[in-house]
Short mmCIF file of C-alpha atoms in Angstrom, two decimals:
data_model
loop_
_atom_site.label_atom_id
_atom_site.label_comp_id
_atom_site.label_asym_id
_atom_site.label_seq_id
_atom_site.Cartn_x
_atom_site.Cartn_y
_atom_site.Cartn_z
CA MET A 1 -39.78 17.73 -13.49
CA GLY A 2 -39.11 19.90 -10.95
CA CYS A 3 -35.74 19.82 -9.21
CA TYR A 4 -35.70 17.39 -6.59
CA ASP A 5 -36.70 14.98 -9.12
CA CYS A 6 -33.71 16.00 -10.94
CA CYS A 7 -31.60 15.17 -7.82
CA ILE A 8 -33.27 12.26 -7.23
CA ARG A 9 -32.16 10.31 -10.60
CA CYS A 10 -28.48 12.18 -10.67
CA ILE A 11 -27.53 10.44 -7.08
CA GLY A 12 -29.92 7.15 -9.14
CA ALA A 13 -27.22 7.07 -11.81
CA VAL A 14 -24.07 7.54 -8.84
CA PRO A 15 -22.29 3.75 -9.23
CA TYR A 16 -22.26 3.58 -5.70
CA PRO A 17 -19.82 0.95 -5.71
CA SER A 18 -17.15 2.62 -8.21
CA LEU A 19 -17.38 5.71 -5.80
CA VAL A 20 -16.60 3.93 -2.70
CA ALA A 21 -14.01 1.95 -4.58
CA THR A 22 -11.99 5.25 -5.93
CA LEU A 23 -11.90 6.96 -2.34
CA LEU A 24 -10.45 4.06 -0.52
CA CYS A 25 -8.15 4.15 -3.36
CA TYR A 26 -7.04 7.24 -2.96
CA ALA A 27 -7.23 7.49 0.45
CA GLY A 28 -5.04 4.53 0.43
CA MET A 29 -2.58 5.48 -2.10
CA ALA A 30 -2.34 8.92 0.22
CA LEU A 31 -0.98 6.62 2.88
CA PHE A 32 1.10 4.28 1.24
CA CYS A 33 2.68 7.18 -1.26
CA GLY A 34 3.31 9.87 1.13
CA CYS A 35 3.83 7.77 4.43
CA GLY A 36 6.50 5.12 2.70
CA HIS A 37 8.04 7.62 0.85
CA GLU A 38 9.47 9.37 4.40
CA ALA A 39 9.42 5.86 5.94
CA LEU A 40 12.72 5.93 3.80
CA THR A 41 14.27 8.28 3.80
CA GLN A 42 14.05 7.86 7.61
CA THR A 43 15.12 4.05 7.34
CA GLU A 44 18.50 5.38 5.18
CA VAL A 45 20.02 7.36 8.19
CA LEU A 46 18.32 5.02 10.82
CA VAL A 47 20.77 1.86 9.47
CA GLU A 48 23.34 4.42 8.61
CA THR A 49 23.32 5.51 11.93
CA TYR A 50 23.10 2.45 14.17
CA PHE A 51 24.12 -0.54 11.84
CA ALA A 52 26.62 0.29 9.25
CA ARG A 53 29.75 1.56 9.86
CA ASN A 54 31.21 1.73 6.11
CA VAL A 55 29.13 3.31 3.43
CA GLN A 56 30.30 0.00 1.54
CA ASP A 57 27.62 -1.79 3.65
CA TYR A 58 24.65 0.20 3.11
CA VAL A 59 24.97 1.67 -0.72
CA VAL A 60 23.12 -1.02 -2.05
CA MET A 61 19.69 0.09 -0.34
CA ALA A 62 20.26 3.34 -1.06
CA SER A 63 20.09 3.37 -3.79
CA PHE A 64 16.44 0.34 -3.65
CA ILE A 65 15.44 3.34 -1.34
CA LYS A 66 16.32 6.09 -4.50
CA TYR A 67 14.96 4.93 -7.59
CA PHE A 68 11.86 2.61 -5.07
CA GLN A 69 11.25 6.53 -4.03
CA TYR A 70 10.86 7.66 -8.08
CA VAL A 71 8.51 4.35 -8.02
CA ILE A 72 5.96 5.86 -5.79
CA TYR A 73 6.32 8.94 -7.58
CA GLY A 74 4.59 6.72 -10.72
CA LEU A 75 2.50 4.43 -9.26
CA ALA A 76 0.35 7.73 -7.62
CA SER A 77 0.02 9.21 -10.31
CA PHE A 78 -1.11 5.84 -12.17
CA PHE A 79 -3.92 4.73 -9.91
CA PHE A 80 -5.66 9.02 -9.31
CA LEU A 81 -5.39 8.23 -14.06
CA TYR A 82 -6.57 4.41 -13.25
CA GLY A 83 -9.20 5.28 -10.97
CA ILE A 84 -10.87 7.89 -13.17
CA LEU A 85 -10.80 5.51 -15.67
CA LEU A 86 -12.57 2.58 -13.35
CA LEU A 87 -15.62 4.91 -12.51
CA ALA A 88 -16.23 7.01 -16.18
CA GLU A 89 -16.82 3.24 -16.94
CA GLY A 90 -19.03 2.73 -13.75
CA PHE A 91 -20.76 5.31 -15.27
CA TYR A 92 -21.11 4.69 -18.32
CA ALA A 93 -22.27 0.66 -16.96
CA THR A 94 -24.35 1.90 -14.42
CA SER A 95 -28.53 0.54 -14.83
CA ALA A 96 -29.09 4.33 -13.65
CA VAL A 97 -27.55 5.69 -17.13
CA LYS A 98 -30.82 4.14 -19.02
CA GLN A 99 -33.36 5.36 -16.73
CA THR A 100 -32.26 8.84 -15.86
CA PHE A 101 -31.06 9.36 -20.11
CA GLY A 102 -33.40 7.41 -21.81
CA GLU A 103 -32.05 5.24 -24.59
CA PHE A 104 -28.87 3.13 -23.84
CA ARG A 105 -26.54 1.29 -26.19
CA SER A 106 -24.64 -1.38 -24.79
CA THR A 107 -22.21 -2.11 -27.75
CA GLN A 108 -19.14 -4.01 -27.86
CA CYS A 109 -16.33 -2.22 -27.82
CA GLY A 110 -18.20 -1.18 -24.17
CA ARG A 111 -18.92 -4.74 -23.79
CA CYS A 112 -14.79 -5.50 -23.82
CA LEU A 113 -13.36 -2.34 -22.70
CA SER A 114 -14.84 -3.43 -19.60
CA LEU A 115 -13.84 -6.82 -19.81
CA THR A 116 -10.66 -5.08 -20.63
CA PHE A 117 -11.22 -3.52 -16.24
CA ILE A 118 -11.85 -6.74 -14.79
CA ILE A 119 -8.05 -8.09 -16.58
CA VAL A 120 -6.32 -5.17 -15.50
CA THR A 121 -7.75 -5.02 -12.84
CA TYR A 122 -6.76 -8.59 -11.72
CA ILE A 123 -3.46 -8.60 -12.48
CA LEU A 124 -3.22 -5.22 -10.46
CA ALA A 125 -4.92 -6.80 -7.67
CA PHE A 126 -2.35 -9.80 -7.77
CA ILE A 127 0.96 -7.39 -8.38
CA TRP A 128 -0.44 -5.55 -5.17
CA LEU A 129 -1.29 -8.39 -2.82
CA ALA A 130 2.20 -8.40 -2.77
CA VAL A 131 3.63 -4.88 -2.71
CA PHE A 132 0.58 -5.29 0.75
CA ALA A 133 3.23 -8.12 2.50
CA PHE A 134 6.87 -6.52 1.03
CA THR A 135 5.53 -3.53 3.35
CA ALA A 136 4.99 -6.06 6.46
CA ILE A 137 8.76 -6.40 6.17
CA PRO A 138 9.73 -3.39 7.67
CA VAL A 139 7.06 -3.19 10.30
CA LEU A 140 7.54 -6.55 11.40
CA PHE A 141 11.34 -5.70 11.61
CA LEU A 142 9.96 -2.23 13.75
CA PHE A 143 7.36 -4.40 15.74
CA ASN A 144 10.44 -7.42 16.52
CA MET A 145 12.93 -4.48 17.83
CA GLU A 146 9.99 -2.30 20.18
CA GLN A 147 9.65 -5.36 21.55
CA THR A 148 13.60 -6.78 22.17
CA CYS A 149 14.15 -3.33 23.94
CA HIS A 150 10.64 -4.19 26.57
CA ASP A 151 12.49 -6.90 26.70
CA ILE A 152 16.07 -5.30 27.74
CA ASN A 153 14.42 -2.73 28.93
CA ILE A 154 12.58 -5.27 31.80
CA LEU A 155 15.82 -7.81 32.48
CA ALA A 156 17.77 -3.37 32.39
CA GLU A 157 14.88 -3.25 36.18
CA THR A 158 15.65 -7.28 37.67
CA THR A 159 19.22 -8.38 36.83
CA PRO A 160 22.00 -5.71 37.87
CA SER A 161 24.48 -7.36 35.19
CA ILE A 162 25.13 -5.85 32.46
CA ASN A 163 25.82 -9.32 30.52
CA GLN A 164 22.03 -10.40 31.38
CA HIS A 165 20.91 -8.18 28.47
CA SER A 166 23.85 -7.69 26.45
CA TRP A 167 23.89 -10.46 24.21
CA ILE A 168 20.18 -9.67 22.84
CA CYS A 169 20.17 -8.54 19.90
CA MET A 170 18.34 -7.09 16.71
CA ASP A 171 20.41 -8.16 13.33
CA ALA A 172 19.60 -6.05 10.46
CA ARG A 173 21.35 -8.64 7.89
CA GLN A 174 18.62 -10.84 9.05
CA TYR A 175 15.52 -8.29 6.90
CA GLY A 176 17.64 -8.38 3.95
CA LEU A 177 17.93 -4.42 4.55
CA LEU A 178 22.55 -5.20 5.11
CA PRO A 179 24.52 -7.54 3.29
CA TRP A 180 26.33 -10.41 5.37
CA ASN A 181 29.16 -8.60 5.29
CA ALA A 182 28.17 -5.21 6.62
CA MET A 183 29.58 -4.64 10.72
CA PRO A 184 28.39 -4.51 12.91
CA GLY A 185 25.10 -4.92 11.18
CA LYS A 186 23.62 -5.84 14.58
CA SER A 187 23.10 -4.03 17.72
CA CYS A 188 22.88 -5.04 21.51
CA GLY A 189 21.96 -4.11 24.87
CA MET A 190 21.05 -1.24 26.36
CA THR A 191 22.81 0.46 22.34
CA LEU A 192 19.27 -1.33 21.44
CA ALA A 193 17.53 0.03 24.10
CA SER A 194 18.80 3.89 23.61
CA ILE A 195 17.72 2.85 20.07
CA CYS A 196 13.82 2.22 20.51
CA LYS A 197 13.70 5.77 22.86
CA THR A 198 14.78 8.40 19.37
CA SER A 199 12.04 10.47 18.00
CA GLU A 200 13.43 9.17 14.63
CA PHE A 201 12.52 5.31 15.14
CA HIS A 202 8.71 5.12 16.56
CA HIS A 203 7.97 8.42 14.11
CA THR A 204 9.66 5.93 11.33
CA TYR A 205 7.84 3.45 13.06
CA ASP A 206 4.18 5.04 12.94
CA LEU A 207 5.07 6.17 8.87
CA TYR A 208 6.01 2.58 7.91
CA VAL A 209 2.23 1.17 9.35
CA ALA A 210 -0.17 3.90 8.15
CA ALA A 211 2.22 2.93 4.61
CA PHE A 212 1.21 -0.70 5.31
CA ALA A 213 -2.33 0.70 6.27
CA GLY A 214 -2.04 3.07 3.33
CA ALA A 215 -1.28 -0.23 1.26
CA GLY A 216 -4.03 -2.29 2.99
CA ILE A 217 -6.62 0.07 2.17
CA THR A 218 -5.61 -0.16 -2.03
CA LEU A 219 -6.15 -3.02 -1.81
CA LEU A 220 -9.50 -3.98 -0.97
CA ALA A 221 -10.27 -1.02 -3.41
CA LEU A 222 -9.01 -3.12 -5.82
CA PHE A 223 -11.15 -5.58 -4.68
CA LEU A 224 -13.65 -3.60 -5.30
CA TYR A 225 -13.37 -2.44 -8.41
CA LEU A 226 -13.22 -6.19 -9.41
CA ALA A 227 -16.01 -6.65 -7.69
CA ALA A 228 -17.69 -3.20 -9.69
CA THR A 229 -16.75 -4.25 -13.25
CA ALA A 230 -17.12 -7.48 -13.56
CA TYR A 231 -20.87 -6.74 -12.00
CA ASN A 232 -21.16 -3.68 -15.03
CA TYR A 233 -19.65 -6.59 -17.33
CA ALA A 234 -22.73 -8.61 -16.42
CA VAL A 235 -24.99 -5.98 -16.96
CA LEU A 236 -23.20 -4.64 -19.89
CA ARG A 237 -23.93 -8.65 -21.61
CA PHE A 238 -27.48 -9.03 -20.24
CA LEU A 239 -28.50 -5.68 -22.08
CA GLY A 240 -26.49 -7.28 -25.30
CA ARG A 241 -28.32 -10.07 -24.68
CA LYS A 242 -31.46 -8.24 -24.90
CA GLY A 243 -30.57 -6.58 -28.13
CA ILE A 244 -30.34 -3.28 -27.04
CA ARG A 245 -27.29 -2.86 -29.11
#
């Protein structure tokens, strides 16, 4: 067998759906964990500076941010290991392995392992769907804040009276960032417009958008994993019925 034929057979043995899903999973988790970690830190600074005067008003949010940042570390480690396991399972179950290495044994343990990956991946996809929806909340808040600032700037240019736009506000309490008794808890008028012009606001907004995109990419990777593991399980069951054990 020549070198070319050997390379072709090795390339044919690669489980491409699992490989693509692994790359998407790593890229999505890198965006979600890296940008999400920094965005949480910037959020605490924004709320502390512009929406709350008393430390007790945002102590719960600060504690949540601190613990969730530790959760991010755990998520990065878990998905790194889980991606390797699913990729290894893809190499094991692909039909190209049989063509490359000759005899292929579909054991009961192998089929049980593939079924376990299907169940675990399905549960992870369901949980990550909730994480994806949760990640949209800060993006929605900052998007509405940017649009509100845009409306304030238009009113400021067209109406000379400051009372025309001083009633336009963004209330962080409505989004659960602060308790209802927090003071002031909201920012209005030109004060709000000045916040939107700060580099901290734009930096935080971009980070949350990137984290949201990373969560979506990871969710797509989990769906691809689910399809790949379901196919691998079907292949193993088919080989088992054919008597290849």
